[in-house]
């Protein structure tokens, strides 16, 4: 099994530019999560999808952030325009089912630096 | 609201010793799941162990075990016979099942360093 795949692994951009992060969940997983990790705030849930439908986006910090899941094997997180405070590691995770012990498996993360 | 507290920002342990990483949680939901993840310096998040709120026995996975004390709302991770490769950040996380939450709430983490 390939695991959760994220791209790019590293992204350096300038303030004001659009950034698109990509995620391919584990095949057969029907839940997909986006998290952000910073030193100040730790790991935070941004948004998650079930069967490609956004369920809870209350963690999305601002309207500059948007996420889509056009099909079961692909999701994007977009920041437009980007700001230096968006610098963080962004993780995608997926899970099969909604049972209590179903585990979320994380991708390797995208390390974003906004200058 | 859910809350996870990890009170040990950092720990130094001698190789081959057992390690206990503390985690306390707060929730009003009787149905919840508790998870531990390891994050080595390379950055990935690795799932270690799971404990359900209704599980009667403490979870074990190889050298990892979870000391679950429900009345005290604690879910400490125990690593037996520590190894140099155990050096990493360790995160405790929970999910409220009954409330319909699907995302995980994480603690701030404990940085564990195993010394030779």
mmCIF file of C-alpha atoms in Angstrom:
data_model
loop_
_atom_site.group_PDB
_atom_site.id
_atom_site.type_symbol
_atom_site.label_atom_id
_atom_site.label_comp_id
_atom_site.label_asym_id
_atom_site.label_seq_id
_atom_site.Cartn_x
_atom_site.Cartn_y
_atom_site.Cartn_z
ATOM 1 C CA UNK A 1 0.000 0.000 0.000
ATOM 2 C CA UNK A 2 1.417 3.366 -1.048
ATOM 3 C CA UNK A 3 0.170 5.337 1.928
ATOM 4 C CA UNK A 4 -1.040 8.925 1.791
ATOM 5 C CA UNK A 5 0.836 10.912 -0.846
ATOM 6 C CA UNK A 6 1.372 14.652 -0.641
ATOM 7 C CA UNK A 7 2.994 17.076 -3.025
ATOM 8 C CA UNK A 8 5.021 19.122 -3.060
ATOM 9 C CA UNK A 9 7.090 18.092 -0.055
ATOM 10 C CA UNK A 10 8.554 21.574 0.236
ATOM 11 C CA UNK A 11 7.271 24.884 -1.073
ATOM 12 C CA UNK A 12 8.878 28.292 -0.820
ATOM 13 C CA UNK A 13 6.872 31.215 -2.143
ATOM 14 C CA UNK A 14 6.559 34.938 -1.780
ATOM 15 C CA UNK A 15 3.808 36.744 0.035
ATOM 16 C CA UNK A 16 0.776 37.285 -2.164
ATOM 17 C CA UNK A 17 1.338 34.255 -4.348
ATOM 18 C CA UNK A 18 -1.141 31.415 -4.703
ATOM 19 C CA UNK A 19 -0.149 28.099 -3.172
ATOM 20 C CA UNK A 20 -1.741 24.746 -3.967
ATOM 21 C CA UNK A 21 -1.069 21.676 -1.876
ATOM 22 C CA UNK A 22 -2.077 18.254 -3.135
ATOM 23 C CA UNK A 23 -3.055 15.005 -1.497
ATOM 24 C CA UNK A 24 -3.830 11.480 -2.628
ATOM 25 C CA UNK A 25 -5.457 9.413 0.146
ATOM 26 C CA UNK A 26 -5.038 5.703 0.685
ATOM 27 C CA UNK A 27 -7.189 3.816 -1.782
ATOM 28 C CA UNK A 28 -10.515 2.836 -0.247
ATOM 29 C CA UNK A 29 -10.406 5.437 2.498
ATOM 30 C CA UNK A 30 -13.556 7.538 2.558
ATOM 31 C CA UNK A 31 -12.420 10.230 4.976
ATOM 32 C CA UNK A 32 -9.781 12.838 4.200
ATOM 33 C CA UNK A 33 -8.405 15.399 6.639
ATOM 34 C CA UNK A 34 -6.185 18.458 6.321
ATOM 35 C CA UNK A 35 -4.140 19.526 9.351
ATOM 36 C CA UNK A 36 -1.663 22.343 9.931
ATOM 37 C CA UNK A 37 1.285 22.150 12.319
ATOM 38 C CA UNK A 38 3.032 25.212 13.729
ATOM 39 C CA UNK A 39 5.254 25.721 16.736
ATOM 40 C CA UNK A 40 2.813 28.156 18.293
ATOM 41 C CA UNK A 41 -0.465 26.318 17.747
ATOM 42 C CA UNK A 42 0.598 22.698 17.363
ATOM 43 C CA UNK A 43 -1.494 20.405 15.157
ATOM 44 C CA UNK A 44 -4.849 21.802 14.125
ATOM 45 C CA UNK A 45 -7.615 20.329 12.010
ATOM 46 C CA UNK A 46 -8.453 22.613 9.107
ATOM 47 C CA UNK A 47 -11.137 20.721 7.195
ATOM 48 C CA UNK A 48 -12.269 17.202 6.463
ATOM 49 C CA UNK A 49 -14.221 15.378 3.796
ATOM 50 C CA UNK A 50 -16.373 12.273 3.789
ATOM 51 C CA UNK A 51 -17.009 10.650 0.426
ATOM 52 C CA UNK A 52 -15.606 13.767 -1.263
ATOM 53 C CA UNK A 53 -18.050 16.085 0.529
ATOM 54 C CA UNK A 54 -16.709 18.750 2.927
ATOM 55 C CA UNK A 55 -18.148 18.034 6.366
ATOM 56 C CA UNK A 56 -16.493 20.511 8.697
ATOM 57 C CA UNK A 57 -14.417 23.493 7.602
ATOM 58 C CA UNK A 58 -14.615 25.374 10.893
ATOM 59 C CA UNK A 59 -10.856 25.104 11.312
ATOM 60 C CA UNK A 60 -10.063 26.932 8.086
ATOM 61 C CA UNK A 61 -8.433 30.117 9.329
ATOM 62 C CA UNK A 62 -9.614 32.592 6.719
ATOM 63 C CA UNK A 63 -11.318 32.966 3.385
ATOM 64 C CA UNK A 64 -7.874 32.874 1.836
ATOM 65 C CA UNK A 65 -7.932 29.129 2.464
ATOM 66 C CA UNK A 66 -10.021 26.767 0.372
ATOM 67 C CA UNK A 67 -10.089 23.011 -0.115
ATOM 68 C CA UNK A 68 -11.618 20.720 -2.680
ATOM 69 C CA UNK A 69 -11.974 17.028 -3.249
ATOM 70 C CA UNK A 70 -13.106 16.477 -6.835
ATOM 71 C CA UNK A 71 -12.845 12.698 -6.569
ATOM 72 C CA UNK A 72 -12.026 9.933 -4.122
ATOM 73 C CA UNK A 73 -8.336 9.941 -4.940
ATOM 74 C CA UNK A 74 -7.427 13.615 -4.939
ATOM 75 C CA UNK A 75 -7.740 16.701 -2.777
ATOM 76 C CA UNK A 76 -6.249 20.179 -2.849
ATOM 77 C CA UNK A 77 -5.713 22.864 -0.258
ATOM 78 C CA UNK A 78 -5.261 26.310 -1.740
ATOM 79 C CA UNK A 79 -4.052 29.507 -0.128
ATOM 80 C CA UNK A 80 -4.658 32.693 -2.081
ATOM 81 C CA UNK A 81 -3.058 35.105 -1.381
ATOM 82 C CA UNK A 82 -0.432 33.566 0.859
ATOM 83 C CA UNK A 83 1.017 35.403 3.870
ATOM 84 C CA UNK A 84 4.144 34.772 5.987
ATOM 85 C CA UNK A 85 1.982 33.574 8.901
ATOM 86 C CA UNK A 86 0.779 30.703 6.715
ATOM 87 C CA UNK A 87 4.238 29.160 6.973
ATOM 88 C CA UNK A 88 3.724 25.727 8.517
ATOM 89 C CA UNK A 89 3.709 22.024 7.802
ATOM 90 C CA UNK A 90 0.459 20.937 6.205
ATOM 91 C CA UNK A 91 -0.562 17.324 6.652
ATOM 92 C CA UNK A 92 -3.144 15.333 4.810
ATOM 93 C CA UNK A 93 -4.554 12.219 6.501
ATOM 94 C CA UNK A 94 -7.080 9.595 5.478
ATOM 95 C CA UNK A 95 -9.201 7.034 7.241
ATOM 96 C CA UNK A 96 -11.446 4.143 6.293
ATOM 97 C CA UNK A 97 -14.853 4.189 7.924
ATOM 98 C CA UNK A 98 -16.201 5.962 10.967
ATOM 99 C CA UNK A 99 -15.785 3.281 13.607
ATOM 100 C CA UNK A 100 -14.374 4.353 16.926
ATOM 101 C CA UNK A 101 -11.021 2.709 16.445
ATOM 102 C CA UNK A 102 -10.512 3.641 12.842
ATOM 103 C CA UNK A 103 -7.085 5.181 12.572
ATOM 104 C CA UNK A 104 -6.072 8.229 10.607
ATOM 105 C CA UNK A 105 -2.959 7.697 8.527
ATOM 106 C CA UNK A 106 -0.904 10.751 7.753
ATOM 107 C CA UNK A 107 0.997 11.747 4.667
ATOM 108 C CA UNK A 108 4.588 13.016 4.893
ATOM 109 C CA UNK A 109 3.444 16.640 4.987
ATOM 110 C CA UNK A 110 4.184 19.731 2.914
ATOM 111 C CA UNK A 111 6.558 22.206 4.502
ATOM 112 C CA UNK A 112 5.444 25.655 3.374
ATOM 113 C CA UNK A 113 7.530 28.788 3.752
ATOM 114 C CA UNK A 114 6.027 32.114 2.718
ATOM 115 C CA UNK A 115 8.576 34.907 2.476
ATOM 116 C CA UNK B 1 -14.909 20.822 24.059
ATOM 117 C CA UNK B 2 -12.126 18.305 23.879
ATOM 118 C CA UNK B 3 -8.738 19.039 25.379
ATOM 119 C CA UNK B 4 -5.501 17.087 25.544
ATOM 120 C CA UNK B 5 -2.730 17.989 27.975
ATOM 121 C CA UNK B 6 0.834 16.720 27.751
ATOM 122 C CA UNK B 7 2.754 18.168 30.667
ATOM 123 C CA UNK B 8 6.261 17.013 29.706
ATOM 124 C CA UNK B 9 7.712 19.254 26.998
ATOM 125 C CA UNK B 10 10.918 17.201 26.951
ATOM 126 C CA UNK B 11 12.392 14.058 28.459
ATOM 127 C CA UNK B 12 15.857 12.514 28.541
ATOM 128 C CA UNK B 13 15.990 8.760 29.113
ATOM 129 C CA UNK B 14 18.828 6.249 29.115
ATOM 130 C CA UNK B 15 18.729 3.599 26.449
ATOM 131 C CA UNK B 16 17.016 0.337 27.504
ATOM 132 C CA UNK B 17 15.047 2.044 30.262
ATOM 133 C CA UNK B 18 11.250 2.128 30.223
ATOM 134 C CA UNK B 19 9.605 5.465 29.444
ATOM 135 C CA UNK B 20 6.223 6.832 30.454
ATOM 136 C CA UNK B 21 4.819 9.779 28.530
ATOM 137 C CA UNK B 22 1.934 11.514 30.251
ATOM 138 C CA UNK B 23 -1.369 12.449 28.669
ATOM 139 C CA UNK B 24 -4.541 13.700 30.290
ATOM 140 C CA UNK B 25 -7.710 14.544 28.452
ATOM 141 C CA UNK B 26 -10.980 16.300 29.038
ATOM 142 C CA UNK B 27 -14.263 15.483 27.399
ATOM 143 C CA UNK B 28 -17.910 15.231 28.339
ATOM 144 C CA UNK B 29 -18.541 12.530 25.753
ATOM 145 C CA UNK B 30 -18.671 8.958 27.172
ATOM 146 C CA UNK B 31 -17.585 7.520 23.822
ATOM 147 C CA UNK B 32 -14.153 8.520 22.594
ATOM 148 C CA UNK B 33 -10.920 7.196 21.186
ATOM 149 C CA UNK B 34 -7.378 7.955 22.285
ATOM 150 C CA UNK B 35 -4.384 7.743 19.965
ATOM 151 C CA UNK B 36 -0.625 8.149 20.198
ATOM 152 C CA UNK B 37 1.506 9.255 17.274
ATOM 153 C CA UNK B 38 5.274 9.472 16.890
ATOM 154 C CA UNK B 39 6.910 12.236 14.861
ATOM 155 C CA UNK B 40 10.628 11.670 14.223
ATOM 156 C CA UNK B 41 12.908 14.445 13.056
ATOM 157 C CA UNK B 42 12.069 13.568 9.456
ATOM 158 C CA UNK B 43 8.591 14.969 10.119
ATOM 159 C CA UNK B 44 6.120 12.217 9.320
ATOM 160 C CA UNK B 45 3.348 11.257 11.744
ATOM 161 C CA UNK B 46 3.428 7.574 12.643
ATOM 162 C CA UNK B 47 0.463 5.919 14.369
ATOM 163 C CA UNK B 48 1.492 3.892 17.420
ATOM 164 C CA UNK B 49 -1.466 2.751 19.479
ATOM 165 C CA UNK B 50 -5.206 3.205 20.059
ATOM 166 C CA UNK B 51 -7.427 2.928 23.156
ATOM 167 C CA UNK B 52 -11.210 3.103 23.115
ATOM 168 C CA UNK B 53 -13.134 4.539 26.040
ATOM 169 C CA UNK B 54 -15.088 1.312 26.478
ATOM 170 C CA UNK B 55 -12.114 -1.003 26.171
ATOM 171 C CA UNK B 56 -11.720 -3.043 29.332
ATOM 172 C CA UNK B 57 -8.052 -3.797 28.833
ATOM 173 C CA UNK B 58 -5.109 -1.526 28.236
ATOM 174 C CA UNK B 59 -3.960 -1.507 24.630
ATOM 175 C CA UNK B 60 -0.588 -2.987 23.711
ATOM 176 C CA UNK B 61 1.395 -2.937 20.463
ATOM 177 C CA UNK B 62 4.817 -4.505 20.690
ATOM 178 C CA UNK B 63 6.966 -2.343 22.978
ATOM 179 C CA UNK B 64 4.165 0.210 23.316
ATOM 180 C CA UNK B 65 1.401 0.006 25.869
ATOM 181 C CA UNK B 66 -1.181 2.461 27.005
ATOM 182 C CA UNK B 67 -1.854 2.925 30.712
ATOM 183 C CA UNK B 68 -5.519 3.908 30.551
ATOM 184 C CA UNK B 69 -7.044 5.257 33.757
ATOM 185 C CA UNK B 70 -10.527 6.336 32.803
ATOM 186 C CA UNK B 71 -11.564 7.827 36.148
ATOM 187 C CA UNK B 72 -8.475 10.026 36.137
ATOM 188 C CA UNK B 73 -8.869 10.769 32.421
ATOM 189 C CA UNK B 74 -5.317 9.780 31.700
ATOM 190 C CA UNK B 75 -3.855 7.761 28.834
ATOM 191 C CA UNK B 76 -0.122 7.494 29.375
ATOM 192 C CA UNK B 77 2.095 5.853 26.774
ATOM 193 C CA UNK B 78 4.641 3.372 28.077
ATOM 194 C CA UNK B 79 7.613 2.390 25.945
ATOM 195 C CA UNK B 80 9.468 -0.624 27.262
ATOM 196 C CA UNK B 81 13.199 -1.141 26.698
ATOM 197 C CA UNK B 82 13.755 2.176 24.946
ATOM 198 C CA UNK B 83 15.972 2.358 21.869
ATOM 199 C CA UNK B 84 17.904 5.198 20.246
ATOM 200 C CA UNK B 85 15.372 5.147 17.408
ATOM 201 C CA UNK B 86 12.622 6.067 19.839
ATOM 202 C CA UNK B 87 13.969 9.615 19.985
ATOM 203 C CA UNK B 88 11.153 11.739 18.545
ATOM 204 C CA UNK B 89 8.159 13.924 19.340
ATOM 205 C CA UNK B 90 5.201 12.008 20.723
ATOM 206 C CA UNK B 91 1.650 13.281 20.425
ATOM 207 C CA UNK B 92 -1.427 12.181 22.292
ATOM 208 C CA UNK B 93 -4.710 12.741 20.460
ATOM 209 C CA UNK B 94 -8.382 12.061 20.954
ATOM 210 C CA UNK B 95 -11.587 11.863 19.004
ATOM 211 C CA UNK B 96 -15.071 12.282 20.473
ATOM 212 C CA UNK B 97 -17.136 9.528 18.898
ATOM 213 C CA UNK B 98 -20.512 10.292 20.395
ATOM 214 C CA UNK B 99 -20.386 13.918 19.435
ATOM 215 C CA UNK B 100 -19.892 12.971 15.823
ATOM 216 C CA UNK B 101 -16.453 14.514 15.629
ATOM 217 C CA UNK B 102 -14.187 12.938 13.078
ATOM 218 C CA UNK B 103 -11.049 14.998 13.429
ATOM 219 C CA UNK B 104 -8.403 14.480 16.067
ATOM 220 C CA UNK B 105 -7.546 16.926 18.828
ATOM 221 C CA UNK B 106 -3.827 16.829 19.601
ATOM 222 C CA UNK B 107 -1.763 17.690 22.637
ATOM 223 C CA UNK B 108 1.338 19.868 22.360
ATOM 224 C CA UNK B 109 3.612 16.851 22.359
ATOM 225 C CA UNK B 110 6.591 15.537 24.332
ATOM 226 C CA UNK B 111 10.090 15.585 22.894
ATOM 227 C CA UNK B 112 11.747 12.334 23.935
ATOM 228 C CA UNK B 113 15.495 11.934 23.651
ATOM 229 C CA UNK B 114 17.056 8.531 24.273
ATOM 230 C CA UNK B 115 20.653 8.720 25.404
ATOM 231 C CA UNK B 116 23.177 5.911 24.841
#
